[in-house]
mmCIF file of C-alpha atoms in Angstrom:
data_model
loop_
_atom_site.group_PDB
_atom_site.id
_atom_site.type_symbol
_atom_site.label_atom_id
_atom_site.label_comp_id
_atom_site.label_asym_id
_atom_site.label_seq_id
_atom_site.Cartn_x
_atom_site.Cartn_y
_atom_site.Cartn_z
ATOM 1 C CA MET A 1 -10.533 -20.857 -11.689
ATOM 2 C CA PRO A 2 -9.797 -23.306 -8.860
ATOM 3 C CA TYR A 3 -7.973 -21.958 -5.780
ATOM 4 C CA ASP A 4 -4.703 -23.830 -6.529
ATOM 5 C CA GLU A 5 -4.544 -22.415 -10.050
ATOM 6 C CA LEU A 6 -5.226 -18.879 -8.798
ATOM 7 C CA ARG A 7 -2.604 -19.238 -6.050
ATOM 8 C CA ASN A 8 0.072 -20.187 -8.587
ATOM 9 C CA SER A 9 -0.847 -17.394 -11.017
ATOM 10 C CA LEU A 10 1.187 -14.195 -11.088
ATOM 11 C CA ILE A 11 -1.550 -12.211 -12.856
ATOM 12 C CA CYS A 12 -4.954 -13.642 -11.874
ATOM 13 C CA PRO A 13 -7.139 -12.318 -10.496
ATOM 14 C CA TRP A 14 -6.469 -8.778 -11.660
ATOM 15 C CA THR A 15 -8.083 -5.386 -11.031
ATOM 16 C CA LEU A 16 -7.774 -1.929 -12.542
ATOM 17 C CA ASP A 17 -9.227 1.305 -11.156
ATOM 18 C CA PHE A 18 -8.676 4.750 -12.704
ATOM 19 C CA HIS A 19 -10.093 8.091 -11.485
ATOM 20 C CA VAL A 20 -9.828 11.718 -12.553
ATOM 21 C CA ASP A 21 -11.222 14.411 -10.253
ATOM 22 C CA TYR A 22 -11.556 18.176 -10.589
ATOM 23 C CA ASP A 23 -11.028 20.567 -7.663
ATOM 24 C CA THR A 24 -12.178 24.198 -7.639
ATOM 25 C CA SER A 25 -9.086 25.209 -5.631
ATOM 26 C CA VAL A 26 -5.977 23.203 -4.781
ATOM 27 C CA PHE A 27 -5.384 25.600 -1.894
ATOM 28 C CA GLU A 28 -8.399 24.136 -0.105
ATOM 29 C CA SER A 29 -6.341 21.032 0.707
ATOM 30 C CA ARG A 30 -5.313 20.852 4.381
ATOM 31 C CA PHE A 31 -1.615 21.044 3.567
ATOM 32 C CA LEU A 32 -1.662 23.989 1.151
ATOM 33 C CA HIS A 33 -4.373 25.830 3.083
ATOM 34 C CA SER A 34 -2.393 25.763 6.334
ATOM 35 C CA ALA A 35 0.988 26.479 4.686
ATOM 36 C CA TYR A 36 -0.269 29.418 2.621
ATOM 37 C CA LEU A 37 -3.009 30.738 4.922
ATOM 38 C CA PRO A 38 -1.579 34.299 5.135
ATOM 39 C CA PHE A 39 -1.573 34.538 1.313
ATOM 40 C CA LEU A 40 -4.911 32.919 0.392
ATOM 41 C CA SER A 41 -6.692 36.245 -0.091
ATOM 42 C CA GLN A 42 -4.111 37.123 -2.776
ATOM 43 C CA ILE A 43 -4.030 33.649 -4.331
ATOM 44 C CA GLY A 44 -7.780 33.166 -4.743
ATOM 45 C CA GLN A 45 -9.232 30.068 -6.394
ATOM 46 C CA ILE A 46 -6.702 27.948 -8.300
ATOM 47 C CA PRO A 47 -8.438 24.974 -9.959
ATOM 48 C CA GLY A 48 -6.738 21.607 -10.007
ATOM 49 C CA VAL A 49 -7.010 18.036 -11.155
ATOM 50 C CA ALA A 50 -6.151 14.713 -9.518
ATOM 51 C CA ALA A 51 -5.638 11.457 -11.388
ATOM 52 C CA SER A 52 -5.059 8.069 -9.787
ATOM 53 C CA VAL A 53 -4.633 4.508 -10.956
ATOM 54 C CA LYS A 54 -4.657 1.344 -8.858
ATOM 55 C CA ALA A 55 -3.985 -2.084 -10.314
ATOM 56 C CA SER A 56 -3.362 -5.524 -8.919
ATOM 57 C CA PHE A 57 -2.118 -8.616 -10.705
ATOM 58 C CA GLY A 58 -2.113 -11.670 -8.481
ATOM 59 C CA PRO A 59 0.196 -10.927 -5.539
ATOM 60 C CA PHE A 60 1.426 -7.616 -7.062
ATOM 61 C CA ALA A 61 -0.099 -4.148 -6.731
ATOM 62 C CA VAL A 62 0.721 -0.818 -8.391
ATOM 63 C CA VAL A 63 -0.584 2.601 -7.318
ATOM 64 C CA GLY A 64 0.053 5.998 -8.912
ATOM 65 C CA GLU A 65 -1.358 9.462 -8.286
ATOM 66 C CA VAL A 66 -0.812 12.981 -9.629
ATOM 67 C CA ASN A 67 -2.321 16.174 -8.179
ATOM 68 C CA ALA A 68 -1.759 19.448 -10.046
ATOM 69 C CA ALA A 69 -2.959 23.026 -10.246
ATOM 70 C CA LEU A 70 -4.338 23.977 -13.663
ATOM 71 C CA ARG A 71 -3.029 27.529 -13.550
ATOM 72 C CA GLN A 72 -0.343 29.545 -11.806
ATOM 73 C CA ALA A 73 -0.825 31.224 -8.419
ATOM 74 C CA THR A 74 0.883 34.590 -7.998
ATOM 75 C CA PHE A 75 1.158 36.515 -4.711
ATOM 76 C CA LEU A 76 3.456 38.703 -2.609
ATOM 77 C CA ASP A 77 5.130 36.957 0.316
ATOM 78 C CA GLY A 78 5.653 38.557 3.723
ATOM 79 C CA LEU A 79 8.749 40.416 2.483
ATOM 80 C CA GLY A 80 6.917 41.837 -0.547
ATOM 81 C CA ILE A 81 8.615 39.486 -3.018
ATOM 82 C CA THR A 82 6.425 38.295 -5.913
ATOM 83 C CA LYS A 83 6.055 34.501 -5.887
ATOM 84 C CA SER A 84 4.556 32.402 -8.671
ATOM 85 C CA MET A 85 3.830 28.712 -8.390
ATOM 86 C CA THR A 86 1.848 25.943 -10.056
ATOM 87 C CA PRO A 87 1.789 23.256 -7.332
ATOM 88 C CA MET A 88 2.042 19.613 -8.376
ATOM 89 C CA THR A 89 2.635 16.403 -6.436
ATOM 90 C CA TRP A 90 2.918 12.760 -7.435
ATOM 91 C CA GLN A 91 3.475 9.385 -5.891
ATOM 92 C CA ALA A 92 3.901 5.836 -7.132
ATOM 93 C CA SER A 93 4.263 2.553 -5.286
ATOM 94 C CA ILE A 94 4.526 -1.142 -5.949
ATOM 95 C CA ALA A 95 3.746 -3.930 -3.493
ATOM 96 C CA TYR A 96 4.111 -7.679 -3.218
ATOM 97 C CA GLN A 97 2.056 -9.927 -0.925
ATOM 98 C CA PHE A 98 3.946 -12.907 0.535
ATOM 99 C CA ASP A 99 1.985 -16.145 1.087
ATOM 100 C CA TRP A 100 -0.697 -14.660 -1.148
ATOM 101 C CA ASN A 101 -4.354 -15.639 -0.771
ATOM 102 C CA PRO A 102 -6.291 -14.938 -4.006
ATOM 103 C CA TRP A 103 -9.578 -14.543 -2.085
ATOM 104 C CA VAL A 104 -8.271 -11.512 -0.158
ATOM 105 C CA GLN A 105 -8.765 -8.463 -2.382
ATOM 106 C CA GLU A 106 -6.269 -5.993 -0.892
ATOM 107 C CA ILE A 107 -2.502 -6.387 -0.730
ATOM 108 C CA GLY A 108 -1.495 -6.145 2.929
ATOM 109 C CA ALA A 109 -4.905 -7.100 4.305
ATOM 110 C CA GLN A 110 -3.596 -10.513 5.373
ATOM 111 C CA GLY A 111 -0.061 -11.736 6.017
ATOM 112 C CA ASP A 112 3.311 -10.219 5.205
ATOM 113 C CA PHE A 113 3.948 -7.795 2.352
ATOM 114 C CA ILE A 114 6.533 -5.322 1.115
ATOM 115 C CA SER A 115 6.017 -2.062 -0.741
ATOM 116 C CA LEU A 116 8.336 0.466 -2.337
ATOM 117 C CA GLY A 117 7.327 3.976 -3.219
ATOM 118 C CA TYR A 118 8.461 7.262 -4.643
ATOM 119 C CA SER A 119 6.910 10.688 -4.298
ATOM 120 C CA GLY A 120 7.776 14.150 -5.463
ATOM 121 C CA SER A 121 6.563 17.681 -5.901
ATOM 122 C CA LYS A 122 7.059 20.692 -8.145
ATOM 123 C CA ASP A 123 6.592 24.366 -7.327
ATOM 124 C CA MET A 124 6.146 23.721 -3.628
ATOM 125 C CA ALA A 125 9.029 25.962 -2.556
ATOM 126 C CA GLY A 126 8.652 27.714 0.730
ATOM 127 C CA VAL A 127 7.841 31.383 1.163
ATOM 128 C CA THR A 128 8.471 33.915 3.902
ATOM 129 C CA GLY A 129 5.582 35.075 6.026
ATOM 130 C CA LEU A 130 5.477 37.629 8.813
ATOM 131 C CA VAL A 131 4.607 36.556 12.346
ATOM 132 C CA ASN A 132 4.236 39.546 14.659
ATOM 133 C CA GLY A 133 6.322 41.554 12.169
ATOM 134 C CA VAL A 134 9.178 39.013 12.182
ATOM 135 C CA PRO A 135 10.048 37.136 8.937
ATOM 136 C CA ASN A 136 9.182 33.463 9.330
ATOM 137 C CA PRO A 137 9.921 30.862 6.617
ATOM 138 C CA VAL A 138 6.983 28.654 5.629
ATOM 139 C CA ARG A 139 8.533 25.214 5.227
ATOM 140 C CA ILE A 140 7.352 22.878 2.505
ATOM 141 C CA ARG A 141 8.071 19.164 2.126
ATOM 142 C CA PRO A 142 11.108 17.912 0.141
ATOM 143 C CA ALA A 143 10.871 17.815 -3.652
ATOM 144 C CA LYS A 144 11.506 14.047 -3.856
ATOM 145 C CA THR A 145 11.269 11.192 -1.382
ATOM 146 C CA GLY A 146 11.515 7.433 -1.490
ATOM 147 C CA PHE A 147 10.059 5.077 1.049
ATOM 148 C CA SER A 148 9.638 1.388 1.714
ATOM 149 C CA SER A 149 7.196 -0.359 3.970
ATOM 150 C CA PRO A 150 7.864 -3.959 4.902
ATOM 151 C CA GLN A 151 4.977 -5.233 7.003
ATOM 152 C CA ALA A 152 4.797 -8.402 9.029
ATOM 153 C CA SER A 153 1.716 -9.696 10.751
ATOM 154 C CA GLY A 154 1.941 -11.473 14.035
#
């Protein structure tokens, strides 16, 4: 397709990329490992799966990702309370490239763009640990967040 026809298209060129990955333990991630470090010996190996999709259609891009444990983790927190959780997180975003150049493959690699996103989590509630014998809450990120990212190049 000639450049002018591509530039005026809202769907060409297009790309689609889909991945599914297996993890032997979701608690090996930096975030969960550091947040639940005092409890890892009780938790053990909790397998997980991650799925992601990335697509672009002309000046538009869509990204989605889900990360989830495949079974429940059960442990006693610092106060001796039994906690059970099956951690899961997700995120989705859409983007639009202004003054789009069809020869640049990534949205945001050249010029101005805007993106909107949403992320969330399930079973990521905090627990109470003991630090020098004093109860200390382990804080976990909010269950749902929205974000936008306008970007201008100079």
